Amino acid sequence: MKLKSLRSPMLLSLALYGLSLALPAFQFLNRGEFNTVPDGALTLMPGWEVLALGWLGIFVLQFAWFANVAYLVSLGLWLGRAWRAGTILGLITIGLGLNTLLLFVQELPSNGAGAKMYLQSLQPGFYCWMLSLLIPVLWCRWQLRQGRQNSWAS
Protein backbone atom coordinates (compact mmCIF):
# COMPACT_ATOMS: atom_id res chain seq x y z
CA MET A 1 0.00 0.00 0.00
CA LYS A 2 1.36 3.37 -0.96
CA LEU A 3 1.78 6.27 1.40
CA LYS A 4 -0.63 8.25 -0.79
CA SER A 5 -3.52 5.95 0.13
CA LEU A 6 -2.81 6.63 3.81
CA ARG A 7 -2.73 10.36 3.29
CA SER A 8 -6.36 11.15 2.42
CA PRO A 9 -8.03 9.94 5.64
CA MET A 10 -5.18 11.35 7.70
CA LEU A 11 -5.52 14.75 6.02
CA LEU A 12 -9.25 14.65 6.68
CA SER A 13 -8.59 13.88 10.34
CA LEU A 14 -6.03 16.68 10.63
CA ALA A 15 -8.35 19.12 8.83
CA LEU A 16 -11.17 18.32 11.25
CA TYR A 17 -8.76 18.74 14.16
CA GLY A 18 -7.70 22.14 12.83
CA LEU A 19 -11.32 23.13 12.28
CA SER A 20 -12.13 22.12 15.85
CA LEU A 21 -9.55 24.65 17.05
CA ALA A 22 -11.19 27.46 15.09
CA LEU A 23 -14.79 26.71 16.09
CA PRO A 24 -16.42 27.18 19.50
CA ALA A 25 -16.22 23.95 21.50
CA PHE A 26 -18.22 24.62 24.68
CA GLN A 27 -20.86 26.95 26.03
CA PHE A 28 -20.56 27.65 29.75
CA LEU A 29 -22.93 29.22 32.26
CA ASN A 30 -21.07 31.56 34.61
CA ARG A 31 -22.00 31.83 38.29
CA GLY A 32 -20.52 33.87 41.10
CA GLU A 33 -20.43 37.44 42.27
CA PHE A 34 -16.72 37.95 41.57
CA ASN A 35 -16.87 36.85 37.96
CA THR A 36 -15.57 38.98 35.08
CA VAL A 37 -18.86 38.43 33.22
CA PRO A 38 -22.37 39.00 34.60
CA ASP A 39 -23.81 36.25 36.76
CA GLY A 40 -25.79 33.83 34.63
CA ALA A 41 -24.13 34.89 31.39
CA LEU A 42 -23.35 32.29 28.75
CA THR A 43 -19.89 32.29 27.23
CA LEU A 44 -18.45 30.33 24.33
CA MET A 45 -15.02 28.75 24.62
CA PRO A 46 -13.22 28.23 21.30
CA GLY A 47 -11.28 25.05 20.61
CA TRP A 48 -7.88 26.75 20.65
CA GLU A 49 -8.57 27.98 24.18
CA VAL A 50 -9.62 24.49 25.28
CA LEU A 51 -6.37 23.14 23.83
CA ALA A 52 -4.31 25.83 25.57
CA LEU A 53 -5.96 25.50 28.99
CA GLY A 54 -7.27 21.94 28.96
CA TRP A 55 -4.24 20.45 30.68
CA LEU A 56 -5.40 22.24 33.83
CA GLY A 57 -8.32 19.82 33.91
CA ILE A 58 -6.21 17.33 35.84
CA PHE A 59 -6.87 19.47 38.93
CA VAL A 60 -10.62 18.77 38.65
CA LEU A 61 -10.22 15.12 37.55
CA GLN A 62 -10.88 15.97 33.91
CA PHE A 63 -8.51 14.04 31.64
CA ALA A 64 -10.03 14.67 28.19
CA TRP A 65 -7.20 16.99 27.15
CA PHE A 66 -4.81 14.04 27.13
CA ALA A 67 -6.75 12.63 24.18
CA ASN A 68 -4.80 15.19 22.12
CA VAL A 69 -1.50 13.59 23.08
CA ALA A 70 -2.84 10.08 22.43
CA TYR A 71 -4.20 11.30 19.09
CA LEU A 72 -0.75 12.42 17.95
CA VAL A 73 0.76 9.09 18.97
CA SER A 74 -2.02 7.21 17.16
CA LEU A 75 -1.21 9.18 14.00
CA GLY A 76 2.40 8.04 14.35
CA LEU A 77 1.25 4.44 14.71
CA TRP A 78 -0.90 4.93 11.63
CA LEU A 79 2.12 6.10 9.63
CA GLY A 80 4.09 3.14 10.97
CA ARG A 81 1.29 0.82 9.82
CA ALA A 82 0.90 -0.55 13.34
CA TRP A 83 -2.80 -1.20 12.84
CA ARG A 84 -3.50 -3.17 16.00
CA ALA A 85 -1.61 -0.78 18.27
CA GLY A 86 -3.24 2.16 16.46
CA THR A 87 -6.68 0.67 17.01
CA ILE A 88 -6.07 0.08 20.71
CA LEU A 89 -4.58 3.52 21.31
CA GLY A 90 -7.35 5.07 19.22
CA LEU A 91 -9.98 3.48 21.43
CA ILE A 92 -8.18 4.83 24.49
CA THR A 93 -8.13 8.23 22.79
CA ILE A 94 -11.89 8.11 22.23
CA GLY A 95 -12.42 7.11 25.87
CA LEU A 96 -10.34 10.05 27.04
CA GLY A 97 -12.26 12.37 24.74
CA LEU A 98 -15.58 11.15 26.06
CA ASN A 99 -14.40 12.10 29.54
CA THR A 100 -15.45 15.59 28.43
CA LEU A 101 -19.08 14.60 28.99
CA LEU A 102 -18.44 14.56 32.74
CA LEU A 103 -18.23 18.35 32.54
CA PHE A 104 -22.02 18.37 32.51
CA VAL A 105 -22.00 17.26 36.16
CA GLN A 106 -18.88 19.11 37.31
CA GLU A 107 -18.36 22.70 38.30
CA LEU A 108 -15.21 24.38 37.06
CA PRO A 109 -13.42 27.31 38.65
CA SER A 110 -13.73 30.40 36.49
CA ASN A 111 -11.19 32.51 38.34
CA GLY A 112 -9.32 32.65 41.63
CA ALA A 113 -12.12 34.55 43.38
CA GLY A 114 -14.53 31.65 43.59
CA ALA A 115 -16.59 32.14 40.45
CA LYS A 116 -17.73 28.90 38.79
CA MET A 117 -18.55 27.74 35.28
CA TYR A 118 -21.02 24.99 34.33
CA LEU A 119 -21.09 23.34 30.92
CA GLN A 120 -24.39 24.07 29.20
CA SER A 121 -23.86 22.68 25.71
CA LEU A 122 -21.35 21.17 23.34
CA GLN A 123 -20.60 23.23 20.26
CA PRO A 124 -19.48 22.27 16.71
CA GLY A 125 -15.79 22.38 17.62
CA PHE A 126 -16.26 19.52 20.06
CA TYR A 127 -17.94 17.34 17.44
CA CYS A 128 -15.21 18.08 14.87
CA TRP A 129 -12.60 17.18 17.49
CA MET A 130 -14.27 13.89 18.38
CA LEU A 131 -14.66 13.01 14.70
CA SER A 132 -10.98 13.76 14.11
CA LEU A 133 -10.14 11.37 16.98
CA LEU A 134 -12.41 8.69 15.55
CA ILE A 135 -10.93 8.58 12.04
CA PRO A 136 -7.61 6.92 13.04
CA VAL A 137 -9.49 4.21 14.95
CA LEU A 138 -11.76 3.45 12.02
CA TRP A 139 -8.91 3.47 9.51
CA CYS A 140 -6.65 1.20 11.58
CA ARG A 141 -9.52 -1.17 12.27
CA TRP A 142 -10.43 -1.24 8.58
CA GLN A 143 -6.83 -2.06 7.71
CA LEU A 144 -6.87 -4.93 10.21
CA ARG A 145 -10.09 -6.29 8.70
CA GLN A 146 -8.58 -6.09 5.23
CA GLY A 147 -5.79 -8.32 6.51
CA ARG A 148 -3.04 -5.86 5.77
CA GLN A 149 0.13 -6.72 7.62
CA ASN A 150 2.22 -4.16 9.32
CA SER A 151 5.88 -4.08 10.07
CA TRP A 152 5.47 -4.49 13.84
CA ALA A 153 2.91 -4.74 16.62
CA SER A 154 0.49 -6.82 14.57
C-alpha atoms as a PDB file:
ATOM      1  CA  MET A   1       0.000   0.000   0.000  1.00  0.00           C
ATOM      2  CA  LYS A   2       1.362   3.366  -0.957  1.00  0.00           C
ATOM      3  CA  LEU A   3       1.775   6.275   1.399  1.00  0.00           C
ATOM      4  CA  LYS A   4      -0.631   8.253  -0.795  1.00  0.00           C
ATOM      5  CA  SER A   5      -3.515   5.953   0.133  1.00  0.00           C
ATOM      6  CA  LEU A   6      -2.807   6.627   3.814  1.00  0.00           C
ATOM      7  CA  ARG A   7      -2.732  10.358   3.286  1.00  0.00           C
ATOM      8  CA  SER A   8      -6.361  11.147   2.421  1.00  0.00           C
ATOM      9  CA  PRO A   9      -8.031   9.936   5.642  1.00  0.00           C
ATOM     10  CA  MET A  10      -5.176  11.354   7.697  1.00  0.00           C
ATOM     11  CA  LEU A  11      -5.518  14.746   6.022  1.00  0.00           C
ATOM     12  CA  LEU A  12      -9.254  14.650   6.681  1.00  0.00           C
ATOM     13  CA  SER A  13      -8.588  13.877  10.342  1.00  0.00           C
ATOM     14  CA  LEU A  14      -6.027  16.681  10.627  1.00  0.00           C
ATOM     15  CA  ALA A  15      -8.352  19.119   8.826  1.00  0.00           C
ATOM     16  CA  LEU A  16     -11.166  18.315  11.249  1.00  0.00           C
ATOM     17  CA  TYR A  17      -8.761  18.738  14.157  1.00  0.00           C
ATOM     18  CA  GLY A  18      -7.696  22.142  12.826  1.00  0.00           C
ATOM     19  CA  LEU A  19     -11.321  23.130  12.279  1.00  0.00           C
ATOM     20  CA  SER A  20     -12.128  22.118  15.852  1.00  0.00           C
ATOM     21  CA  LEU A  21      -9.549  24.646  17.051  1.00  0.00           C
ATOM     22  CA  ALA A  22     -11.188  27.463  15.089  1.00  0.00           C
ATOM     23  CA  LEU A  23     -14.786  26.712  16.091  1.00  0.00           C
ATOM     24  CA  PRO A  24     -16.420  27.183  19.495  1.00  0.00           C
ATOM     25  CA  ALA A  25     -16.217  23.954  21.499  1.00  0.00           C
ATOM     26  CA  PHE A  26     -18.218  24.619  24.679  1.00  0.00           C
ATOM     27  CA  GLN A  27     -20.858  26.949  26.035  1.00  0.00           C
ATOM     28  CA  PHE A  28     -20.563  27.653  29.746  1.00  0.00           C
ATOM     29  CA  LEU A  29     -22.929  29.219  32.265  1.00  0.00           C
ATOM     30  CA  ASN A  30     -21.072  31.558  34.614  1.00  0.00           C
ATOM     31  CA  ARG A  31     -22.001  31.825  38.294  1.00  0.00           C
ATOM     32  CA  GLY A  32     -20.517  33.872  41.097  1.00  0.00           C
ATOM     33  CA  GLU A  33     -20.431  37.442  42.266  1.00  0.00           C
ATOM     34  CA  PHE A  34     -16.716  37.948  41.573  1.00  0.00           C
ATOM     35  CA  ASN A  35     -16.871  36.855  37.957  1.00  0.00           C
ATOM     36  CA  THR A  36     -15.569  38.980  35.078  1.00  0.00           C
ATOM     37  CA  VAL A  37     -18.862  38.433  33.221  1.00  0.00           C
ATOM     38  CA  PRO A  38     -22.372  39.003  34.602  1.00  0.00           C
ATOM     39  CA  ASP A  39     -23.814  36.252  36.764  1.00  0.00           C
ATOM     40  CA  GLY A  40     -25.795  33.829  34.635  1.00  0.00           C
ATOM     41  CA  ALA A  41     -24.130  34.895  31.388  1.00  0.00           C
ATOM     42  CA  LEU A  42     -23.352  32.289  28.754  1.00  0.00           C
ATOM     43  CA  THR A  43     -19.886  32.292  27.230  1.00  0.00           C
ATOM     44  CA  LEU A  44     -18.448  30.325  24.327  1.00  0.00           C
ATOM     45  CA  MET A  45     -15.024  28.745  24.617  1.00  0.00           C
ATOM     46  CA  PRO A  46     -13.216  28.230  21.302  1.00  0.00           C
ATOM     47  CA  GLY A  47     -11.282  25.055  20.610  1.00  0.00           C
ATOM     48  CA  TRP A  48      -7.882  26.753  20.651  1.00  0.00           C
ATOM     49  CA  GLU A  49      -8.574  27.983  24.176  1.00  0.00           C
ATOM     50  CA  VAL A  50      -9.620  24.493  25.276  1.00  0.00           C
ATOM     51  CA  LEU A  51      -6.372  23.141  23.826  1.00  0.00           C
ATOM     52  CA  ALA A  52      -4.306  25.829  25.565  1.00  0.00           C
ATOM     53  CA  LEU A  53      -5.965  25.499  28.991  1.00  0.00           C
ATOM     54  CA  GLY A  54      -7.275  21.937  28.955  1.00  0.00           C
ATOM     55  CA  TRP A  55      -4.239  20.445  30.679  1.00  0.00           C
ATOM     56  CA  LEU A  56      -5.400  22.240  33.834  1.00  0.00           C
ATOM     57  CA  GLY A  57      -8.324  19.822  33.908  1.00  0.00           C
ATOM     58  CA  ILE A  58      -6.214  17.329  35.840  1.00  0.00           C
ATOM     59  CA  PHE A  59      -6.871  19.474  38.927  1.00  0.00           C
ATOM     60  CA  VAL A  60     -10.620  18.766  38.653  1.00  0.00           C
ATOM     61  CA  LEU A  61     -10.216  15.122  37.551  1.00  0.00           C
ATOM     62  CA  GLN A  62     -10.884  15.971  33.914  1.00  0.00           C
ATOM     63  CA  PHE A  63      -8.509  14.044  31.636  1.00  0.00           C
ATOM     64  CA  ALA A  64     -10.026  14.668  28.192  1.00  0.00           C
ATOM     65  CA  TRP A  65      -7.196  16.991  27.146  1.00  0.00           C
ATOM     66  CA  PHE A  66      -4.809  14.037  27.129  1.00  0.00           C
ATOM     67  CA  ALA A  67      -6.746  12.635  24.181  1.00  0.00           C
ATOM     68  CA  ASN A  68      -4.801  15.191  22.124  1.00  0.00           C
ATOM     69  CA  VAL A  69      -1.495  13.585  23.080  1.00  0.00           C
ATOM     70  CA  ALA A  70      -2.837  10.085  22.435  1.00  0.00           C
ATOM     71  CA  TYR A  71      -4.201  11.297  19.086  1.00  0.00           C
ATOM     72  CA  LEU A  72      -0.754  12.422  17.951  1.00  0.00           C
ATOM     73  CA  VAL A  73       0.760   9.087  18.972  1.00  0.00           C
ATOM     74  CA  SER A  74      -2.018   7.209  17.156  1.00  0.00           C
ATOM     75  CA  LEU A  75      -1.209   9.178  13.997  1.00  0.00           C
ATOM     76  CA  GLY A  76       2.396   8.040  14.352  1.00  0.00           C
ATOM     77  CA  LEU A  77       1.250   4.440  14.711  1.00  0.00           C
ATOM     78  CA  TRP A  78      -0.903   4.932  11.627  1.00  0.00           C
ATOM     79  CA  LEU A  79       2.120   6.101   9.626  1.00  0.00           C
ATOM     80  CA  GLY A  80       4.092   3.141  10.968  1.00  0.00           C
ATOM     81  CA  ARG A  81       1.291   0.819   9.824  1.00  0.00           C
ATOM     82  CA  ALA A  82       0.899  -0.549  13.345  1.00  0.00           C
ATOM     83  CA  TRP A  83      -2.797  -1.203  12.835  1.00  0.00           C
ATOM     84  CA  ARG A  84      -3.497  -3.167  16.001  1.00  0.00           C
ATOM     85  CA  ALA A  85      -1.613  -0.783  18.267  1.00  0.00           C
ATOM     86  CA  GLY A  86      -3.240   2.161  16.463  1.00  0.00           C
ATOM     87  CA  THR A  87      -6.683   0.672  17.005  1.00  0.00           C
ATOM     88  CA  ILE A  88      -6.065   0.075  20.709  1.00  0.00           C
ATOM     89  CA  LEU A  89      -4.577   3.518  21.309  1.00  0.00           C
ATOM     90  CA  GLY A  90      -7.347   5.067  19.221  1.00  0.00           C
ATOM     91  CA  LEU A  91      -9.981   3.475  21.432  1.00  0.00           C
ATOM     92  CA  ILE A  92      -8.175   4.828  24.490  1.00  0.00           C
ATOM     93  CA  THR A  93      -8.131   8.234  22.791  1.00  0.00           C
ATOM     94  CA  ILE A  94     -11.895   8.106  22.230  1.00  0.00           C
ATOM     95  CA  GLY A  95     -12.418   7.105  25.868  1.00  0.00           C
ATOM     96  CA  LEU A  96     -10.338  10.048  27.044  1.00  0.00           C
ATOM     97  CA  GLY A  97     -12.256  12.370  24.739  1.00  0.00           C
ATOM     98  CA  LEU A  98     -15.579  11.153  26.056  1.00  0.00           C
ATOM     99  CA  ASN A  99     -14.396  12.098  29.543  1.00  0.00           C
ATOM    100  CA  THR A 100     -15.453  15.587  28.433  1.00  0.00           C
ATOM    101  CA  LEU A 101     -19.083  14.599  28.989  1.00  0.00           C
ATOM    102  CA  LEU A 102     -18.436  14.562  32.735  1.00  0.00           C
ATOM    103  CA  LEU A 103     -18.227  18.346  32.544  1.00  0.00           C
ATOM    104  CA  PHE A 104     -22.023  18.368  32.510  1.00  0.00           C
ATOM    105  CA  VAL A 105     -21.998  17.257  36.161  1.00  0.00           C
ATOM    106  CA  GLN A 106     -18.877  19.115  37.315  1.00  0.00           C
ATOM    107  CA  GLU A 107     -18.356  22.705  38.300  1.00  0.00           C
ATOM    108  CA  LEU A 108     -15.206  24.380  37.062  1.00  0.00           C
ATOM    109  CA  PRO A 109     -13.418  27.306  38.646  1.00  0.00           C
ATOM    110  CA  SER A 110     -13.726  30.402  36.490  1.00  0.00           C
ATOM    111  CA  ASN A 111     -11.187  32.507  38.337  1.00  0.00           C
ATOM    112  CA  GLY A 112      -9.320  32.650  41.625  1.00  0.00           C
ATOM    113  CA  ALA A 113     -12.119  34.555  43.384  1.00  0.00           C
ATOM    114  CA  GLY A 114     -14.525  31.648  43.594  1.00  0.00           C
ATOM    115  CA  ALA A 115     -16.593  32.138  40.449  1.00  0.00           C
ATOM    116  CA  LYS A 116     -17.733  28.902  38.793  1.00  0.00           C
ATOM    117  CA  MET A 117     -18.554  27.737  35.276  1.00  0.00           C
ATOM    118  CA  TYR A 118     -21.022  24.995  34.327  1.00  0.00           C
ATOM    119  CA  LEU A 119     -21.092  23.343  30.924  1.00  0.00           C
ATOM    120  CA  GLN A 120     -24.389  24.066  29.199  1.00  0.00           C
ATOM    121  CA  SER A 121     -23.855  22.679  25.707  1.00  0.00           C
ATOM    122  CA  LEU A 122     -21.353  21.170  23.341  1.00  0.00           C
ATOM    123  CA  GLN A 123     -20.599  23.233  20.259  1.00  0.00           C
ATOM    124  CA  PRO A 124     -19.483  22.271  16.708  1.00  0.00           C
ATOM    125  CA  GLY A 125     -15.786  22.380  17.620  1.00  0.00           C
ATOM    126  CA  PHE A 126     -16.258  19.520  20.065  1.00  0.00           C
ATOM    127  CA  TYR A 127     -17.938  17.345  17.444  1.00  0.00           C
ATOM    128  CA  CYS A 128     -15.206  18.079  14.875  1.00  0.00           C
ATOM    129  CA  TRP A 129     -12.602  17.184  17.492  1.00  0.00           C
ATOM    130  CA  MET A 130     -14.266  13.890  18.378  1.00  0.00           C
ATOM    131  CA  LEU A 131     -14.662  13.009  14.702  1.00  0.00           C
ATOM    132  CA  SER A 132     -10.981  13.756  14.107  1.00  0.00           C
ATOM    133  CA  LEU A 133     -10.136  11.370  16.984  1.00  0.00           C
ATOM    134  CA  LEU A 134     -12.413   8.692  15.551  1.00  0.00           C
ATOM    135  CA  ILE A 135     -10.931   8.577  12.041  1.00  0.00           C
ATOM    136  CA  PRO A 136      -7.609   6.921  13.037  1.00  0.00           C
ATOM    137  CA  VAL A 137      -9.486   4.208  14.953  1.00  0.00           C
ATOM    138  CA  LEU A 138     -11.760   3.455  12.021  1.00  0.00           C
ATOM    139  CA  TRP A 139      -8.910   3.472   9.511  1.00  0.00           C
ATOM    140  CA  CYS A 140      -6.650   1.203  11.579  1.00  0.00           C
ATOM    141  CA  ARG A 141      -9.524  -1.167  12.266  1.00  0.00           C
ATOM    142  CA  TRP A 142     -10.434  -1.239   8.580  1.00  0.00           C
ATOM    143  CA  GLN A 143      -6.829  -2.056   7.711  1.00  0.00           C
ATOM    144  CA  LEU A 144      -6.869  -4.929  10.210  1.00  0.00           C
ATOM    145  CA  ARG A 145     -10.088  -6.286   8.701  1.00  0.00           C
ATOM    146  CA  GLN A 146      -8.579  -6.086   5.231  1.00  0.00           C
ATOM    147  CA  GLY A 147      -5.795  -8.325   6.511  1.00  0.00           C
ATOM    148  CA  ARG A 148      -3.036  -5.865   5.772  1.00  0.00           C
ATOM    149  CA  GLN A 149       0.129  -6.719   7.621  1.00  0.00           C
ATOM    150  CA  ASN A 150       2.223  -4.159   9.324  1.00  0.00           C
ATOM    151  CA  SER A 151       5.876  -4.080  10.073  1.00  0.00           C
ATOM    152  CA  TRP A 152       5.474  -4.492  13.838  1.00  0.00           C
ATOM    153  CA  ALA A 153       2.911  -4.740  16.622  1.00  0.00           C
ATOM    154  CA  SER A 154       0.489  -6.815  14.574  1.00  0.00           C
END
